[in-house]
Coordinates of C-alpha atoms and ligand atoms in Angstrom, one line a residue:
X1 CA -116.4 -99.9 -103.4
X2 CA -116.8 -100.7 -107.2
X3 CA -115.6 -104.4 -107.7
X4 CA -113.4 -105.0 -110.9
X5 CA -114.2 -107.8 -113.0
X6 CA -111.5 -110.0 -114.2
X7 CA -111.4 -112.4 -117.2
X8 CA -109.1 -115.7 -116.9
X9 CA -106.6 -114.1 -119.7
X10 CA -102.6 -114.1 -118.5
X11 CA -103.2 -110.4 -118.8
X12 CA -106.2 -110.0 -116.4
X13 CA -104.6 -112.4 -113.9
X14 CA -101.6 -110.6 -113.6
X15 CA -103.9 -107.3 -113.3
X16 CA -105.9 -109.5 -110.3
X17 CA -102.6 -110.6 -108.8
X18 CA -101.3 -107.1 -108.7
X19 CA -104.5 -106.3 -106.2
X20 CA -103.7 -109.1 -104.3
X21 CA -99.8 -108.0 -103.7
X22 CA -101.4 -104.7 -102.8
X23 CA -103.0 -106.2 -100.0
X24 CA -106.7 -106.2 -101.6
X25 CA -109.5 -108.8 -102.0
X26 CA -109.9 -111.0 -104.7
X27 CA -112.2 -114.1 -105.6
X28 CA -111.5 -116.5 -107.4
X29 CA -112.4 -120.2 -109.0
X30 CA -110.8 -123.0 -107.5
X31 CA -112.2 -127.0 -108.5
X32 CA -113.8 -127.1 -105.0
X33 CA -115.6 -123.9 -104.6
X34 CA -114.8 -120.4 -105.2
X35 CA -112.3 -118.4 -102.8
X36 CA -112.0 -115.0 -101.3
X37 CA -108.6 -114.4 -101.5
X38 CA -106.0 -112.4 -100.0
X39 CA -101.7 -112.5 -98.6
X40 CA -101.9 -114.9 -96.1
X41 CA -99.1 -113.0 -94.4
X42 CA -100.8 -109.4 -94.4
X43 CA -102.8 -109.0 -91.4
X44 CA -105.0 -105.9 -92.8
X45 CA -105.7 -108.1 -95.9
X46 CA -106.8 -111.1 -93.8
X47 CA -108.8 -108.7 -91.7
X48 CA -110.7 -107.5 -94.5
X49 CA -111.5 -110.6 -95.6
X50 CA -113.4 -111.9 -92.2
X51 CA -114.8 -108.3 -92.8
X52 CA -116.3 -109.2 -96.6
X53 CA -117.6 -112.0 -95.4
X54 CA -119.0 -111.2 -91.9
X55 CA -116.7 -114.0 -90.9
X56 CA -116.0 -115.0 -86.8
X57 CA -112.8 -114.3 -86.3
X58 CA -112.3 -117.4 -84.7
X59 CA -113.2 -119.1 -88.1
X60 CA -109.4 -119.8 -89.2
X61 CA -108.9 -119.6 -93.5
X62 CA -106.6 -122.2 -95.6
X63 CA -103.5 -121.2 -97.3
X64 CA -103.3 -121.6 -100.5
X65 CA -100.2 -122.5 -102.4
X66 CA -98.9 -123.1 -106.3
X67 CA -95.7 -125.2 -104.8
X68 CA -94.9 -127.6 -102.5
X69 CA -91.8 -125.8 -101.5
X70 CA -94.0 -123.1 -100.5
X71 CA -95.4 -125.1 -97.5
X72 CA -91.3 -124.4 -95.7
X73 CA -92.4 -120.6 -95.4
X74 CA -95.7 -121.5 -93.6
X75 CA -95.2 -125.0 -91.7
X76 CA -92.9 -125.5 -88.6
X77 CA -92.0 -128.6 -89.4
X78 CA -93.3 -130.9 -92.6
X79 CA -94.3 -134.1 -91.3
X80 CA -93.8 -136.9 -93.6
X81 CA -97.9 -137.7 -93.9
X82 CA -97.9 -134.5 -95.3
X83 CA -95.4 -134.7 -98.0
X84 CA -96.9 -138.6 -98.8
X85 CA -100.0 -137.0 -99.6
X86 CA -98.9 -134.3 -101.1
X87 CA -97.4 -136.6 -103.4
X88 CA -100.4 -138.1 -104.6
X89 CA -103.3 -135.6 -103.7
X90 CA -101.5 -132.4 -104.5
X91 CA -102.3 -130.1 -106.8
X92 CA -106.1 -131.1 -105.1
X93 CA -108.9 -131.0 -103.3
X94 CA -106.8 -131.6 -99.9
X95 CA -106.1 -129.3 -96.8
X96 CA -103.5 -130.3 -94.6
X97 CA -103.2 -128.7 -91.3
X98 CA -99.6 -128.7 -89.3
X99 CA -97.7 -126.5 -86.6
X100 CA -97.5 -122.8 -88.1
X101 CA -94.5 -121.1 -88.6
X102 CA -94.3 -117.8 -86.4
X103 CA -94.3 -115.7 -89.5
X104 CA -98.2 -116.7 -90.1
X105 CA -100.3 -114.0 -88.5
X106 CA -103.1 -115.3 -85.8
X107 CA -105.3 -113.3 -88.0
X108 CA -105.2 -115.8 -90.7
X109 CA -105.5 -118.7 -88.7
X110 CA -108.4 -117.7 -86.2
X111 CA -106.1 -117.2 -83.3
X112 CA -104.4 -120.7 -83.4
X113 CA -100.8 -122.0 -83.8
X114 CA -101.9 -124.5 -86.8
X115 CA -102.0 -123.6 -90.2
X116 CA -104.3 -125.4 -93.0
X117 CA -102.4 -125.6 -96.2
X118 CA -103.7 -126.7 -99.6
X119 CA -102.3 -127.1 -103.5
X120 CA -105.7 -126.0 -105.6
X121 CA -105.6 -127.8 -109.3
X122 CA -107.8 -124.9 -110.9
X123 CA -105.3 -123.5 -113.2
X124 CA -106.8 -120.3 -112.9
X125 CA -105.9 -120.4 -108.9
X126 CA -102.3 -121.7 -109.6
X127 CA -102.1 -119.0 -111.7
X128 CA -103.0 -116.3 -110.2
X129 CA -101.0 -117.4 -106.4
X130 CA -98.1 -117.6 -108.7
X131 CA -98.2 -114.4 -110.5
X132 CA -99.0 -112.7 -106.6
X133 CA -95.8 -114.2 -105.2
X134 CA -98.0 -115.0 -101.8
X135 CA -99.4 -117.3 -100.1
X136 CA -103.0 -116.6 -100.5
X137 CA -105.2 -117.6 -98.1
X138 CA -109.0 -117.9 -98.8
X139 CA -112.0 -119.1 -97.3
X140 CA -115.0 -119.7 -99.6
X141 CA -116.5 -116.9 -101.5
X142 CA -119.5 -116.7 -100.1
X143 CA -121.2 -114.1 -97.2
X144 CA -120.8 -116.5 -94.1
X145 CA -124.2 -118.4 -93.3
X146 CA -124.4 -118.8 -96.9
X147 CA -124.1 -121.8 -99.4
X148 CA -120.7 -122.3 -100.9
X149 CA -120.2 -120.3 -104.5
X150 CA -119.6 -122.8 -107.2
X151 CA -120.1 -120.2 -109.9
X152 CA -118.8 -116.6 -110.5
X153 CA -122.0 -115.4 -110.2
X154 CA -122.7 -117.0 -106.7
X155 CA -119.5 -114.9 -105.6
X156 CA -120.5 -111.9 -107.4
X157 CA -123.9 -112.1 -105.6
X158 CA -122.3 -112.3 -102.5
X159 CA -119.7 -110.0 -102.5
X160 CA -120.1 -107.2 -105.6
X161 CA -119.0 -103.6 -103.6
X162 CA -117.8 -105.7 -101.0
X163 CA -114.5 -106.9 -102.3
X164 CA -111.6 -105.1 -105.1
X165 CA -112.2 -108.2 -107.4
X166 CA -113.9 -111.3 -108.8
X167 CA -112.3 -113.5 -111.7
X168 CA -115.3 -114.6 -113.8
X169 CA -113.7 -118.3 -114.3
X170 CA -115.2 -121.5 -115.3
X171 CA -117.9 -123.3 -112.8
X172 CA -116.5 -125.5 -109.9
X173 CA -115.9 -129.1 -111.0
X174 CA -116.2 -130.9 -107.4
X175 CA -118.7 -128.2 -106.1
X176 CA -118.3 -128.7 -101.9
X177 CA -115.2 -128.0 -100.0
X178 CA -111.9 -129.5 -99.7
X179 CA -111.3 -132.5 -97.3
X180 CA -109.7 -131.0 -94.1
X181 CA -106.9 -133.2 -93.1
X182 CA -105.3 -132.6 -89.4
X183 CA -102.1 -133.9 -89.3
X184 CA -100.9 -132.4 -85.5
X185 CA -102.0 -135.3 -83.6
X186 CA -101.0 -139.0 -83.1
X187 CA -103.4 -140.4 -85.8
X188 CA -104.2 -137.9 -89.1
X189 CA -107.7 -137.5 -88.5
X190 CA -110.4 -135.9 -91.0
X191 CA -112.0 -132.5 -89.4
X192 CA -114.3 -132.0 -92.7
X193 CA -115.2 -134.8 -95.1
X194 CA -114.6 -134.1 -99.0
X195 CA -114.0 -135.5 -102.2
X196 CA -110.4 -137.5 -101.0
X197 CA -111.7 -139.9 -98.8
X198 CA -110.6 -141.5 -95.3
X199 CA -109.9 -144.9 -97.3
X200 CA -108.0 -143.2 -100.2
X201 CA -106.5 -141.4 -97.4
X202 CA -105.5 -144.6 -95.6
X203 CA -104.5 -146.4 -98.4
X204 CA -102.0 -144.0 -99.6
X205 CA -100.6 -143.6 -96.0
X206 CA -100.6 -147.5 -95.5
X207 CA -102.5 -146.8 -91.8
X208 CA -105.4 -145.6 -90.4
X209 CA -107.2 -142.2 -90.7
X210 CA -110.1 -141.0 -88.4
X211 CA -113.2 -139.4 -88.9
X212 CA -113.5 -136.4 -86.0
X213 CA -116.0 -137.0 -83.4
X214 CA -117.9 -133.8 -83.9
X215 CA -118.7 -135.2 -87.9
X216 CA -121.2 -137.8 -86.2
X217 CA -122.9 -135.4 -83.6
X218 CA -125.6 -133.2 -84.0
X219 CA -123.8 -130.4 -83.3
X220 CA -126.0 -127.1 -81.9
X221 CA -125.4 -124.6 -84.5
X222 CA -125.4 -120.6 -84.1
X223 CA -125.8 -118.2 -86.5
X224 CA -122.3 -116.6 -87.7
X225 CA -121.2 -113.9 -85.3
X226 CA -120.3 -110.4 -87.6
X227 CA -116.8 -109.9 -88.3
X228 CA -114.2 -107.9 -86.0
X229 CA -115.0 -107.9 -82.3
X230 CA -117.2 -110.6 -81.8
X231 CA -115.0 -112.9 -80.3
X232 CA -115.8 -112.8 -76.7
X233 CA -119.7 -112.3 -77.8
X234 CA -118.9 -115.5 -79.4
X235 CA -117.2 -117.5 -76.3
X236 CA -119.8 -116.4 -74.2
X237 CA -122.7 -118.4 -76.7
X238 CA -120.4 -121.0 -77.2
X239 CA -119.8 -122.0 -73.5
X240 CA -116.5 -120.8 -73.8
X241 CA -114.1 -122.7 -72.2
X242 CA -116.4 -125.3 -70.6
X243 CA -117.3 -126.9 -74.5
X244 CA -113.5 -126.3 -75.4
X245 CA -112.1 -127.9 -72.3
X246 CA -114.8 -130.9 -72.5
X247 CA -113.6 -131.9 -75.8
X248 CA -117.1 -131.4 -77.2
X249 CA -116.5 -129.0 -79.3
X250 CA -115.8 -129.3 -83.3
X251 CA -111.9 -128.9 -83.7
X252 CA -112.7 -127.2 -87.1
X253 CA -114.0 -124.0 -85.6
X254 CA -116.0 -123.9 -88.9
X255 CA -117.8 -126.6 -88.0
X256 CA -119.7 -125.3 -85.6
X257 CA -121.5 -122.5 -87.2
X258 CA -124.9 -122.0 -88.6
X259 CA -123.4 -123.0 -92.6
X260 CA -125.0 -123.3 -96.0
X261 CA -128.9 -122.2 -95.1
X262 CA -131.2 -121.8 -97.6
X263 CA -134.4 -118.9 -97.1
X264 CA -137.0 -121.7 -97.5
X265 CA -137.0 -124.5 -95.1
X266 CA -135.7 -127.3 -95.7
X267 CA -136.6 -131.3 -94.8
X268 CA -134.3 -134.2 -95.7
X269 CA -136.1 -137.5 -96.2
X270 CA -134.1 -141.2 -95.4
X271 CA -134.5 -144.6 -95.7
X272 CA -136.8 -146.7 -98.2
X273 CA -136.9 -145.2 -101.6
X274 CA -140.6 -146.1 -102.2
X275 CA -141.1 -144.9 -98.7
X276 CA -139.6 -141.2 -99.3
X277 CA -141.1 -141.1 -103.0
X278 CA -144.5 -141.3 -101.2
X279 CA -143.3 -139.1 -98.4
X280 CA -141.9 -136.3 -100.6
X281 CA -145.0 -136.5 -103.3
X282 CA -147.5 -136.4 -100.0
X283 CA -145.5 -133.2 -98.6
X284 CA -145.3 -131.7 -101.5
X285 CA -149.1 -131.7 -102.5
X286 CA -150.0 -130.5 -98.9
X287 CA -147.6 -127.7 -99.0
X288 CA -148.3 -126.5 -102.7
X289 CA -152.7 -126.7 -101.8
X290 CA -151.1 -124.5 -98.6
X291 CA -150.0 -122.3 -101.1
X292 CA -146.1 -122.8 -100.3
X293 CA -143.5 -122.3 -103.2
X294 CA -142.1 -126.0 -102.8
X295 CA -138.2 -127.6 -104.3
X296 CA -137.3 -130.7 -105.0
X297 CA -133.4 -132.0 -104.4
X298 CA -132.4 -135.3 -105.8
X299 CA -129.5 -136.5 -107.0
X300 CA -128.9 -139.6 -109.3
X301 CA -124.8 -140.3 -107.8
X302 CA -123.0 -138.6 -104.9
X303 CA -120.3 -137.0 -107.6
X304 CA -122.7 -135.2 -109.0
X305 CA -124.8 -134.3 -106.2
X306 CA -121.1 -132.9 -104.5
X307 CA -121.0 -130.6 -107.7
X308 CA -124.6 -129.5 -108.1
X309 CA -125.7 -129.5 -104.0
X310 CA -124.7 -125.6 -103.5
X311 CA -126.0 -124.7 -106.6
X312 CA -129.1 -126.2 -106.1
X313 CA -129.8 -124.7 -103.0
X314 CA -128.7 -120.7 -104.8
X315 CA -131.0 -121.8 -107.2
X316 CA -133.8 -122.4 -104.1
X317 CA -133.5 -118.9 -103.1
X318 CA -133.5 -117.4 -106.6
X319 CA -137.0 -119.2 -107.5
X320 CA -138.2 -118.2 -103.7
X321 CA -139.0 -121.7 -102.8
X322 CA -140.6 -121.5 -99.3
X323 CA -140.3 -125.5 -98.9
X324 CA -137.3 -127.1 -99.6
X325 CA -137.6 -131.0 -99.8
X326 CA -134.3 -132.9 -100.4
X327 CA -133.5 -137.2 -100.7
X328 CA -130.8 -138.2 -98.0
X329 CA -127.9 -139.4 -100.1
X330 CA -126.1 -142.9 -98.9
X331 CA -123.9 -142.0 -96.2
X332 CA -121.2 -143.5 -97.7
X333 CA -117.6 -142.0 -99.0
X334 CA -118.5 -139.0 -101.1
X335 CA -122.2 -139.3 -100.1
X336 CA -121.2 -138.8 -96.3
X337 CA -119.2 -135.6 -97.3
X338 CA -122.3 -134.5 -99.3
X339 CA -124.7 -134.9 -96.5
X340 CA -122.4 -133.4 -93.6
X341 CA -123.6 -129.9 -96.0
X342 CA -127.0 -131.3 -96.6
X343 CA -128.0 -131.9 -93.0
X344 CA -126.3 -128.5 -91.5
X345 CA -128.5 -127.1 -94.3
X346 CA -131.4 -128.3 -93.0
X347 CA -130.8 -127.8 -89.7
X348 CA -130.5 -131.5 -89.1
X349 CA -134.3 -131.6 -89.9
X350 CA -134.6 -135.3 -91.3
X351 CA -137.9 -137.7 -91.8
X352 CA -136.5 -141.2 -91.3
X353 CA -139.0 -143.5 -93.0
Ligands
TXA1 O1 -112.1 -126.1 -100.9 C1 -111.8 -125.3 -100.0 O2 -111.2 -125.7 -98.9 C2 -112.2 -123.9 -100.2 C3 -111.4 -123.3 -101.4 C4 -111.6 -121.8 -101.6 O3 -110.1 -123.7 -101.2 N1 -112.0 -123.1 -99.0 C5 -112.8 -123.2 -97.9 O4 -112.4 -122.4 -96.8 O5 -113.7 -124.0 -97.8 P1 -113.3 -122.1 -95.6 O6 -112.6 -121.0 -94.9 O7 -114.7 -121.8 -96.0 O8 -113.2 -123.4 -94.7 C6 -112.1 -123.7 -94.0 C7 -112.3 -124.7 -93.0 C8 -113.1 -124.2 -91.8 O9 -114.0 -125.2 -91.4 C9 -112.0 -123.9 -90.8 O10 -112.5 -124.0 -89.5 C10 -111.0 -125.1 -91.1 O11 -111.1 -125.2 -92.5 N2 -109.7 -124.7 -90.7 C11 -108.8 -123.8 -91.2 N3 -107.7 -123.7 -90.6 C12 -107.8 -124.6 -89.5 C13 -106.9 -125.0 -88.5 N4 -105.7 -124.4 -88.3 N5 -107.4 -125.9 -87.6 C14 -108.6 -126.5 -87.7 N6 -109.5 -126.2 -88.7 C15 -109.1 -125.2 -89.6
MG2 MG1 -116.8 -121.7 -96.1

């Protein structure tokens, strides 16, 4: 299929949002990372999305919205967290998950009876859900296994003759994922760390937020499973009900796949800066008399490492590095968010020193 290529003009949104109403694929920018977008509440679209991608189709998408009234068509019930942080957090980097409304296909949420809503404050996105008149859910615009797109291009690498559209907007300001908030259970807890953190979370809501268990184990990750009909293959390597019924398993189903690998390999050095200064420089040299094509990822503060991490690892594959040698990042607040991507990246490979 021959992808169209949309400028952020009112005229080519509306021309994007058309395809959208039509039931067709579009990707677009968004301050976290790009989306693949389609009507939340048209199963074929949704289907062709886990297509695109070569998504499980136990890998449930958010739902993106351009008001919060919008969230009565999609939630059962709007609990009163949710409409706190809405409040302060909304238009943002925040996903809330609640009961789904019957009138949300399974498709779109991976089978389960949640639904994971968020307000994007890209202008572009807000846009273009408007001018669609859907709900538009959209997981990230990238082929699944693959680092986050935080650019246009990134999406269009991915995904050119795979989906109707891409909207060539601006680059992604945050640059990893929304927070994933789930707000079912007694106490809201955090199912993927982002740029809104547990204590701005709990501060707003005047009581405690958790961190999900799963975001502190080294979880074993599999390689993403391809698109329709891979469900029960999928079960099977999971452990099925056994991991499900344990409580072992991620409750993000995203969280449990192979995510964000670069082609080179890639070591993630922690403790004493002097120490892993030494460490990296000693690697390096051995590598490079090897032969080996060898990066380099450091970052000077966790905001900026959140908006250049993805890219950086793009940019790995493009200049063929064969060794990818990357500085752990403080694990705290934004930094833990950045290193949940940079250890899955690595495989959990990491030197302590
Ligand atoms: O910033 C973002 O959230 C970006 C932009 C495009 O908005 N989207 C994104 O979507 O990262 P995706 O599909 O790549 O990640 C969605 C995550 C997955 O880990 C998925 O398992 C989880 O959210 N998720 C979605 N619905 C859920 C639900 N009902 N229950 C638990 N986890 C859910
Ligand atoms: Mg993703």
């Amino acid at each position: 299929m021959k992808t169209i290529y949309f400028t952020d003009s009112e005229a080519d949104l509306e021309k994007a949002a058309e395809l959208i109403k039509k039931g067709k694929l579009v990707a677009f920018p968004t301050e976290t990372v790009y989306g693949l977008g389609a009507d939340a509440l048209n199963e074929a679209a949704v289907k062709n999305v886990y297509k695109a991608k070569g998504r499980p189709c136990d890998n449930p998408m958010i739902v993106h919205i351009s008001h919060f009234d919008d969230l009565k068509l999609l939630a059962e019930e709007i609990p009163e967290d949710a409409s706190v942080l809405a409040d302060r957090f909304w238009p943002g980097p925040l996903t809330m998950i609640m009961n789904k409304k019957p009138a949300v296909p399974k498709v779109t949420t991976g089978g389960l009876d949640t639904v994971a809503v968020r307000m994007p404050s890209d202008k572009v996105a807000l846009k273009l859900i408007e001018k669609s008149g859907c709900a538009i859910a959209a997981p990230s615009a990238n082929l699944s296994g693959k680092p986050s797109p935080t650019k246009w291009e990134h999406a269009s690498k991915d995904l050119d003759g795979r989906i109707e559209g891409i909207i060539r907007g601006g680059d992604c300001q945050v640059g990893i994922e929304s927070t994933v908030l789930d707000l079912t259970g007694e106490i809201p807890t955090i199912l993927r760390p982002g740029i809104v953190t547990a204590s701005e979370l709990s501060e707003v809501l005047g009581k405690p937020v958790e961190m999900d268990r799963s975001l502190f184990a080294k979880i074993e990750l599999k390689e993403p499973g391809y698109g329709e009909g891979s469900e029960a293959e999928d079960e099977d390597r999971d452990g099925g009900e056994t991991e499900k019924a344990s409580g072992r398993g991620p409750k993000s189903p995203g969280m449990k796949y192979k995510h964000y690998a670069p082609k080179g390999q890639m070591v993630i050095f922690q403790g004493d800066r002097a120490k892993v200064d030494l460490a990296v420089k000693e690697r390096r040299q051995k590598a490079e008399a090897e032969g080996l094509r060898v990066k380099v990822i450091s970052f000077d503060d966790s905001r900026e490492a959140a908006r250049d991490f993805f890219k950086q690892l793009r940019d790995a594959d493009d200049e063929g590095a064969e060794l990818i040698l990357a500085y752990a990042l403080e694990e705290n607040e934004v930094g833990f968010s950045v290193m949940n991507r940079m250890l899955k990246s690595a495989g959990y490979n990491v030197v302590q020193l």
